[in-house]
PDB file of C-alpha atoms in Angstrom:
ATOM      1  CA  UNK P   1     -14.304   8.909  44.336  1.00  0.00           C
ATOM      2  CA  UNK P   2     -14.903   8.948  48.246  1.00  0.00           C
ATOM      3  CA  UNK P   3     -18.101  10.793  49.210  1.00  0.00           C
ATOM      4  CA  UNK P   4     -17.452  11.998  52.766  1.00  0.00           C
ATOM      5  CA  UNK P   5     -20.881  13.559  53.448  1.00  0.00           C
ATOM      6  CA  UNK P   6     -24.392  13.386  52.169  1.00  0.00           C
ATOM      7  CA  UNK P   7     -26.198  16.570  51.305  1.00  0.00           C
ATOM      8  CA  UNK P   8     -30.028  17.196  51.453  1.00  0.00           C
ATOM      9  CA  UNK P   9     -31.795  19.259  48.866  1.00  0.00           C
ATOM     10  CA  UNK P  10     -30.900  22.457  50.664  1.00  0.00           C
ATOM     11  CA  UNK P  11     -27.112  21.755  50.587  1.00  0.00           C
ATOM     12  CA  UNK P  12     -27.066  21.044  54.331  1.00  0.00           C
ATOM     13  CA  UNK P  13     -25.508  18.025  55.981  1.00  0.00           C
ATOM     14  CA  UNK P  14     -28.133  15.350  56.904  1.00  0.00           C
ATOM     15  CA  UNK P  15     -28.430  13.971  60.424  1.00  0.00           C
ATOM     16  CA  UNK P  16     -28.476  10.287  61.251  1.00  0.00           C
ATOM     17  CA  UNK P  17     -32.289  10.198  61.237  1.00  0.00           C
ATOM     18  CA  UNK P  18     -32.401  11.509  57.680  1.00  0.00           C
ATOM     19  CA  UNK P  19     -30.105   8.756  56.474  1.00  0.00           C
ATOM     20  CA  UNK P  20     -32.796   6.239  57.012  1.00  0.00           C
ATOM     21  CA  UNK P  21     -34.902   7.998  54.334  1.00  0.00           C
ATOM     22  CA  UNK P  22     -32.031   7.987  51.675  1.00  0.00           C
ATOM     23  CA  UNK P  23     -32.950   5.244  49.100  1.00  0.00           C
ATOM     24  CA  UNK P  24     -29.996   2.819  48.406  1.00  0.00           C
ATOM     25  CA  UNK P  25     -29.409   0.123  45.825  1.00  0.00           C
ATOM     26  CA  UNK P  26     -28.349  -3.337  46.950  1.00  0.00           C
ATOM     27  CA  UNK P  27     -25.739  -5.240  44.827  1.00  0.00           C
ATOM     28  CA  UNK P  28     -28.464  -7.526  43.706  1.00  0.00           C
ATOM     29  CA  UNK P  29     -30.920  -4.758  42.621  1.00  0.00           C
ATOM     30  CA  UNK P  30     -32.114  -5.127  38.985  1.00  0.00           C
ATOM     31  CA  UNK P  31     -31.078  -1.477  38.491  1.00  0.00           C
ATOM     32  CA  UNK P  32     -27.455  -2.234  39.252  1.00  0.00           C
ATOM     33  CA  UNK P  33     -26.791  -5.490  37.475  1.00  0.00           C
ATOM     34  CA  UNK P  34     -26.477  -6.686  33.848  1.00  0.00           C
ATOM     35  CA  UNK P  35     -27.744  -9.895  32.688  1.00  0.00           C
ATOM     36  CA  UNK P  36     -24.920 -12.476  31.942  1.00  0.00           C
ATOM     37  CA  UNK P  37     -26.305 -12.989  28.330  1.00  0.00           C
ATOM     38  CA  UNK P  38     -26.213  -9.269  27.723  1.00  0.00           C
ATOM     39  CA  UNK P  39     -22.570  -9.151  29.011  1.00  0.00           C
ATOM     40  CA  UNK P  40     -21.587 -11.957  26.628  1.00  0.00           C
ATOM     41  CA  UNK P  41     -23.238 -10.066  23.702  1.00  0.00           C
ATOM     42  CA  UNK P  42     -21.450  -6.837  24.585  1.00  0.00           C
ATOM     43  CA  UNK P  43     -18.061  -8.699  24.888  1.00  0.00           C
ATOM     44  CA  UNK P  44     -18.524 -10.505  21.593  1.00  0.00           C
ATOM     45  CA  UNK P  45     -19.446  -7.202  19.887  1.00  0.00           C
ATOM     46  CA  UNK P  46     -16.231  -5.524  21.316  1.00  0.00           C
ATOM     47  CA  UNK P  47     -14.102  -8.421  20.213  1.00  0.00           C
ATOM     48  CA  UNK P  48     -15.517  -8.433  16.735  1.00  0.00           C
ATOM     49  CA  UNK P  49     -15.046  -4.671  16.453  1.00  0.00           C
ATOM     50  CA  UNK P  50     -11.465  -4.888  17.541  1.00  0.00           C
ATOM     51  CA  UNK P  51     -10.572  -7.551  15.043  1.00  0.00           C
ATOM     52  CA  UNK P  52     -12.416  -5.593  12.257  1.00  0.00           C
ATOM     53  CA  UNK P  53     -10.485  -2.435  13.045  1.00  0.00           C
ATOM     54  CA  UNK P  54      -7.165  -4.378  13.309  1.00  0.00           C
ATOM     55  CA  UNK P  55      -7.810  -6.275  10.119  1.00  0.00           C
ATOM     56  CA  UNK P  56      -8.748  -3.188   8.224  1.00  0.00           C
ATOM     57  CA  UNK P  57      -5.613  -1.358   9.341  1.00  0.00           C
ATOM     58  CA  UNK P  58      -3.360  -4.208   8.458  1.00  0.00           C
ATOM     59  CA  UNK P  59      -4.811  -4.426   5.015  1.00  0.00           C
ATOM     60  CA  UNK P  60      -4.799  -0.750   4.218  1.00  0.00           C
ATOM     61  CA  UNK P  61      -4.029  -0.082   0.668  1.00  0.00           C
ATOM     62  CA  UNK P  62      -3.705   2.789  -1.700  1.00  0.00           C
ATOM     63  CA  UNK P  63      -5.004   2.877  -5.269  1.00  0.00           C
ATOM     64  CA  UNK P  64      -3.651   4.903  -8.108  1.00  0.00           C
ATOM     65  CA  UNK P  65      -4.735   5.376 -11.724  1.00  0.00           C
ATOM     66  CA  UNK P  66      -2.148   5.569 -14.420  1.00  0.00           C
ATOM     67  CA  UNK P  67      -3.748   7.368 -17.379  1.00  0.00           C
ATOM     68  CA  UNK P  68      -1.840   6.594 -20.619  1.00  0.00           C
ATOM     69  CA  UNK P  69      -2.414   7.382 -24.236  1.00  0.00           C
ATOM     70  CA  UNK P  70      -3.379   3.702 -24.675  1.00  0.00           C
ATOM     71  CA  UNK P  71      -5.774   3.472 -21.773  1.00  0.00           C
ATOM     72  CA  UNK P  72      -5.953   3.349 -17.979  1.00  0.00           C
ATOM     73  CA  UNK P  73      -3.953   1.072 -15.556  1.00  0.00           C
ATOM     74  CA  UNK P  74      -5.210   0.764 -12.004  1.00  0.00           C
ATOM     75  CA  UNK P  75      -2.545  -0.184  -9.413  1.00  0.00           C
ATOM     76  CA  UNK P  76      -3.127  -1.186  -5.768  1.00  0.00           C
ATOM     77  CA  UNK P  77      -0.209  -0.244  -3.494  1.00  0.00           C
ATOM     78  CA  UNK P  78       0.732  -1.866  -0.154  1.00  0.00           C
ATOM     79  CA  UNK P  79       2.037   0.842   2.291  1.00  0.00           C
ATOM     80  CA  UNK P  80       2.010  -1.608   5.210  1.00  0.00           C
ATOM     81  CA  UNK P  81       4.243  -4.037   3.518  1.00  0.00           C
ATOM     82  CA  UNK P  82       6.514  -1.509   1.674  1.00  0.00           C
ATOM     83  CA  UNK P  83       6.122   1.835   3.444  1.00  0.00           C
ATOM     84  CA  UNK P  84       9.272   3.495   2.104  1.00  0.00           C
ATOM     85  CA  UNK P  85       8.765   2.537  -1.534  1.00  0.00           C
ATOM     86  CA  UNK P  86       5.002   3.388  -1.484  1.00  0.00           C
ATOM     87  CA  UNK P  87       5.634   6.784   0.243  1.00  0.00           C
ATOM     88  CA  UNK P  88       8.306   7.584  -2.397  1.00  0.00           C
ATOM     89  CA  UNK P  89       6.051   6.672  -5.237  1.00  0.00           C
ATOM     90  CA  UNK P  90       3.241   8.742  -3.844  1.00  0.00           C
ATOM     91  CA  UNK P  91       5.461  11.655  -3.320  1.00  0.00           C
ATOM     92  CA  UNK P  92       6.004  11.802  -7.136  1.00  0.00           C
ATOM     93  CA  UNK P  93       2.180  11.245  -7.619  1.00  0.00           C
ATOM     94  CA  UNK P  94       1.108  14.046  -5.317  1.00  0.00           C
ATOM     95  CA  UNK P  95       3.415  16.523  -6.748  1.00  0.00           C
ATOM     96  CA  UNK P  96       2.350  15.517 -10.340  1.00  0.00           C
ATOM     97  CA  UNK P  97       5.835  14.860 -11.444  1.00  0.00           C
ATOM     98  CA  UNK P  98       4.713  11.691 -13.338  1.00  0.00           C
ATOM     99  CA  UNK P  99       2.290  13.767 -15.443  1.00  0.00           C
ATOM    100  CA  UNK P 100       3.474  13.854 -19.094  1.00  0.00           C
ATOM    101  CA  UNK P 101       6.212  11.278 -18.537  1.00  0.00           C
ATOM    102  CA  UNK P 102       6.025   7.967 -20.447  1.00  0.00           C
ATOM    103  CA  UNK P 103       6.509   4.205 -20.834  1.00  0.00           C
ATOM    104  CA  UNK P 104       9.636   4.082 -22.864  1.00  0.00           C
ATOM    105  CA  UNK P 105      10.988   0.581 -22.469  1.00  0.00           C
ATOM    106  CA  UNK P 106       9.628  -2.950 -23.046  1.00  0.00           C
ATOM    107  CA  UNK P 107      11.697  -6.008 -22.221  1.00  0.00           C
ATOM    108  CA  UNK P 108      10.488  -9.079 -24.090  1.00  0.00           C
ATOM    109  CA  UNK P 109      11.882 -12.653 -24.473  1.00  0.00           C
ATOM    110  CA  UNK P 110      13.086 -11.633 -27.962  1.00  0.00           C
ATOM    111  CA  UNK P 111      15.025  -8.462 -27.327  1.00  0.00           C
ATOM    112  CA  UNK P 112      17.537  -9.275 -24.547  1.00  0.00           C
ATOM    113  CA  UNK P 113      20.074 -11.418 -26.470  1.00  0.00           C
ATOM    114  CA  UNK P 114      22.872 -10.539 -24.139  1.00  0.00           C
ATOM    115  CA  UNK P 115      20.980 -11.627 -20.966  1.00  0.00           C
ATOM    116  CA  UNK P 116      21.174 -15.269 -19.897  1.00  0.00           C
ATOM    117  CA  UNK P 117      18.324 -14.637 -17.417  1.00  0.00           C
ATOM    118  CA  UNK P 118      15.366 -13.181 -19.266  1.00  0.00           C
ATOM    119  CA  UNK P 119      12.494 -11.170 -17.983  1.00  0.00           C
ATOM    120  CA  UNK P 120       9.278  -9.559 -19.272  1.00  0.00           C
ATOM    121  CA  UNK P 121       8.539  -5.931 -18.093  1.00  0.00           C
ATOM    122  CA  UNK P 122       7.536  -2.559 -19.220  1.00  0.00           C
ATOM    123  CA  UNK P 123       9.346   0.480 -17.699  1.00  0.00           C
ATOM    124  CA  UNK P 124       8.304   4.103 -17.331  1.00  0.00           C
ATOM    125  CA  UNK P 125       8.081   7.174 -15.053  1.00  0.00           C
ATOM    126  CA  UNK P 126      11.361   8.793 -15.898  1.00  0.00           C
ATOM    127  CA  UNK P 127      11.107  12.280 -14.316  1.00  0.00           C
ATOM    128  CA  UNK P 128      13.063  15.429 -15.184  1.00  0.00           C
ATOM    129  CA  UNK P 129      16.478  14.967 -13.609  1.00  0.00           C
ATOM    130  CA  UNK P 130      16.323  18.414 -11.941  1.00  0.00           C
ATOM    131  CA  UNK P 131      13.210  17.365 -10.114  1.00  0.00           C
ATOM    132  CA  UNK P 132      14.114  13.939  -8.838  1.00  0.00           C
ATOM    133  CA  UNK P 133      13.941  13.279  -5.088  1.00  0.00           C
ATOM    134  CA  UNK P 134      16.743  11.591  -3.093  1.00  0.00           C
ATOM    135  CA  UNK P 135      17.242   7.859  -3.671  1.00  0.00           C
ATOM    136  CA  UNK P 136      15.405   5.445  -1.255  1.00  0.00           C
ATOM    137  CA  UNK P 137      16.623   2.369   0.649  1.00  0.00           C
ATOM    138  CA  UNK P 138      15.904  -0.933  -1.000  1.00  0.00           C
ATOM    139  CA  UNK P 139      12.949  -2.780   0.581  1.00  0.00           C
ATOM    140  CA  UNK P 140      13.858  -6.359  -0.336  1.00  0.00           C
ATOM    141  CA  UNK P 141      11.194  -8.920  -1.266  1.00  0.00           C
ATOM    142  CA  UNK P 142      12.623 -11.074   1.613  1.00  0.00           C
ATOM    143  CA  UNK P 143      11.321  -8.520   4.035  1.00  0.00           C
ATOM    144  CA  UNK P 144       8.148  -7.237   2.342  1.00  0.00           C
ATOM    145  CA  UNK P 145       6.881 -10.596   1.015  1.00  0.00           C
ATOM    146  CA  UNK P 146       5.702  -8.915  -2.227  1.00  0.00           C
ATOM    147  CA  UNK P 147       7.061 -11.043  -4.981  1.00  0.00           C
ATOM    148  CA  UNK P 148       7.342 -10.175  -8.625  1.00  0.00           C
ATOM    149  CA  UNK P 149       4.374 -11.972  -9.953  1.00  0.00           C
ATOM    150  CA  UNK P 150       2.285 -11.101 -12.989  1.00  0.00           C
ATOM    151  CA  UNK P 151       1.088  -7.492 -12.849  1.00  0.00           C
ATOM    152  CA  UNK P 152       3.319  -6.532  -9.943  1.00  0.00           C
ATOM    153  CA  UNK P 153       4.676  -2.945  -9.982  1.00  0.00           C
ATOM    154  CA  UNK P 154       8.217  -2.336  -8.715  1.00  0.00           C
ATOM    155  CA  UNK P 155      11.078   0.234  -8.701  1.00  0.00           C
ATOM    156  CA  UNK P 156      13.810   0.378 -11.232  1.00  0.00           C
ATOM    157  CA  UNK P 157      17.387   0.697  -9.925  1.00  0.00           C
ATOM    158  CA  UNK P 158      21.031   0.332 -10.574  1.00  0.00           C
ATOM    159  CA  UNK P 159      22.815  -0.528  -7.415  1.00  0.00           C
ATOM    160  CA  UNK P 160      20.984  -1.253  -4.138  1.00  0.00           C
ATOM    161  CA  UNK P 161      19.478   1.863  -2.419  1.00  0.00           C
ATOM    162  CA  UNK P 162      19.549   3.853  -5.781  1.00  0.00           C
ATOM    163  CA  UNK P 163      15.864   3.830  -6.821  1.00  0.00           C
ATOM    164  CA  UNK P 164      14.261   7.126  -7.437  1.00  0.00           C
ATOM    165  CA  UNK P 165      11.368   7.613  -9.808  1.00  0.00           C
ATOM    166  CA  UNK P 166      11.403   5.079 -12.609  1.00  0.00           C
ATOM    167  CA  UNK P 167       9.228   1.960 -12.167  1.00  0.00           C
ATOM    168  CA  UNK P 168       8.392  -1.181 -14.007  1.00  0.00           C
ATOM    169  CA  UNK P 169       5.329  -3.616 -14.372  1.00  0.00           C
ATOM    170  CA  UNK P 170       5.831  -7.404 -14.628  1.00  0.00           C
ATOM    171  CA  UNK P 171       4.274  -9.383 -17.449  1.00  0.00           C
ATOM    172  CA  UNK P 172       4.042 -12.984 -16.165  1.00  0.00           C
ATOM    173  CA  UNK P 173       5.841 -14.137 -12.986  1.00  0.00           C
ATOM    174  CA  UNK P 174       9.465 -12.888 -12.691  1.00  0.00           C
ATOM    175  CA  UNK P 175      11.079 -14.733  -9.844  1.00  0.00           C
ATOM    176  CA  UNK P 176      14.564 -13.670 -10.945  1.00  0.00           C
ATOM    177  CA  UNK P 177      13.652 -10.067  -9.798  1.00  0.00           C
ATOM    178  CA  UNK P 178      13.057 -11.197  -6.195  1.00  0.00           C
ATOM    179  CA  UNK P 179      15.736 -11.211  -3.463  1.00  0.00           C
ATOM    180  CA  UNK P 180      18.188 -13.954  -4.333  1.00  0.00           C
ATOM    181  CA  UNK P 181      17.231 -13.788  -7.997  1.00  0.00           C
ATOM    182  CA  UNK P 182      19.963 -13.903 -10.592  1.00  0.00           C
ATOM    183  CA  UNK P 183      18.770 -11.179 -13.031  1.00  0.00           C
ATOM    184  CA  UNK P 184      20.916  -8.672 -11.040  1.00  0.00           C
ATOM    185  CA  UNK P 185      24.377  -9.810 -10.126  1.00  0.00           C
ATOM    186  CA  UNK P 186      24.174  -8.432  -6.561  1.00  0.00           C
ATOM    187  CA  UNK P 187      21.261 -10.802  -5.805  1.00  0.00           C
ATOM    188  CA  UNK P 188      19.312  -8.186  -3.866  1.00  0.00           C
ATOM    189  CA  UNK P 189      16.357  -8.083  -6.134  1.00  0.00           C
ATOM    190  CA  UNK P 190      14.070  -5.068  -6.642  1.00  0.00           C
ATOM    191  CA  UNK P 191      11.533  -3.309  -4.516  1.00  0.00           C
ATOM    192  CA  UNK P 192       7.983  -4.489  -5.463  1.00  0.00           C
ATOM    193  CA  UNK P 193       5.268  -2.372  -3.792  1.00  0.00           C
ATOM    194  CA  UNK P 194       1.906  -2.964  -5.461  1.00  0.00           C
ATOM    195  CA  UNK P 195       0.011  -4.781  -8.260  1.00  0.00           C
ATOM    196  CA  UNK P 196      -2.108  -3.993 -11.299  1.00  0.00           C
ATOM    197  CA  UNK P 197      -5.817  -4.689 -10.585  1.00  0.00           C
ATOM    198  CA  UNK P 198      -7.218  -3.437 -13.842  1.00  0.00           C
ATOM    199  CA  UNK P 199      -5.683  -2.607 -17.212  1.00  0.00           C
ATOM    200  CA  UNK P 200      -3.291  -5.464 -17.825  1.00  0.00           C
ATOM    201  CA  UNK P 201      -4.467  -5.472 -21.450  1.00  0.00           C
ATOM    202  CA  UNK P 202      -3.005  -1.966 -21.679  1.00  0.00           C
ATOM    203  CA  UNK P 203       0.276  -3.175 -20.080  1.00  0.00           C
ATOM    204  CA  UNK P 204       0.459  -5.909 -22.778  1.00  0.00           C
ATOM    205  CA  UNK P 205      -0.280  -3.475 -25.583  1.00  0.00           C
ATOM    206  CA  UNK P 206       2.740  -1.399 -24.543  1.00  0.00           C
ATOM    207  CA  UNK P 207       4.879  -4.610 -24.247  1.00  0.00           C
ATOM    208  CA  UNK P 208       4.133  -5.373 -27.962  1.00  0.00           C
ATOM    209  CA  UNK P 209       5.549  -2.042 -29.044  1.00  0.00           C
ATOM    210  CA  UNK P 210       9.139  -3.063 -28.461  1.00  0.00           C
ATOM    211  CA  UNK P 211      11.169  -3.772 -31.608  1.00  0.00           C
ATOM    212  CA  UNK P 212      12.917  -7.229 -31.981  1.00  0.00           C
ATOM    213  CA  UNK P 213      16.400  -5.867 -31.569  1.00  0.00           C
ATOM    214  CA  UNK P 214      15.811  -3.029 -29.079  1.00  0.00           C
ATOM    215  CA  UNK P 215      14.102  -2.566 -25.671  1.00  0.00           C
ATOM    216  CA  UNK P 216      13.399   1.189 -26.279  1.00  0.00           C
ATOM    217  CA  UNK P 217      10.753   2.283 -28.653  1.00  0.00           C
ATOM    218  CA  UNK P 218       9.520   5.412 -30.301  1.00  0.00           C
ATOM    219  CA  UNK P 219       7.009   6.971 -30.068  1.00  0.00           C
ATOM    220  CA  UNK P 220       6.901   6.464 -26.342  1.00  0.00           C
ATOM    221  CA  UNK P 221       3.547   5.782 -24.716  1.00  0.00           C
ATOM    222  CA  UNK P 222       2.512   9.002 -22.915  1.00  0.00           C
ATOM    223  CA  UNK P 223       1.686   8.867 -19.171  1.00  0.00           C
ATOM    224  CA  UNK P 224      -0.970  11.663 -19.058  1.00  0.00           C
ATOM    225  CA  UNK P 225      -1.090  11.453 -15.234  1.00  0.00           C
ATOM    226  CA  UNK P 226      -0.895   9.240 -12.136  1.00  0.00           C
ATOM    227  CA  UNK P 227      -3.341  10.080  -9.477  1.00  0.00           C
ATOM    228  CA  UNK P 228      -4.770   8.619  -6.280  1.00  0.00           C
ATOM    229  CA  UNK P 229      -8.157   7.107  -6.255  1.00  0.00           C
ATOM    230  CA  UNK P 230     -10.259   8.292  -3.337  1.00  0.00           C
TER     231      UNK P 230
END
């Protein structure tokens, strides 16, 4: 801002004699300089604040509680790494479409005689076909970096880009479900998007319900609700 004139207390322009009485601050005045140590502290504080905010944003997570008839399962979702898949899952959560669905399938080492590549998962979340949202693009593990480790939650699918509502949870590490894995002939893997942080004992209880010669069991384990944890 350029100040073109100096006004006195009455709003009138001062003359040259009056200018001598106007107090000024020199560049070296204590009122107009900040101590170097203070500047360093301020700079350090701002840097730390920036990295704290950046780190917090990069690690943003969503947590959901899957309430079942056998107990609760807590899952941590990773929207920064798998935004499409997480948004799709939360759409079903927020509209309560997972309420009163079930875990209906358990794949164990003993009940997949026709598969040369064996896995261990439980599957659930099959929604009324009239209420299913459009299928989503496949977020491959080669892009997200979320591998199918013990407790990881992932989307069930047939062909690539066909996942809708049904999901599964891994028991033990399942690398054959990652991109390039041989469980699916197309080699594209499945879209992992979170991990169980509490309740793996419930997951394992469900796994034990599978009969020796079948992956589908009755009665199914009711999913009472899936809700966000705030």
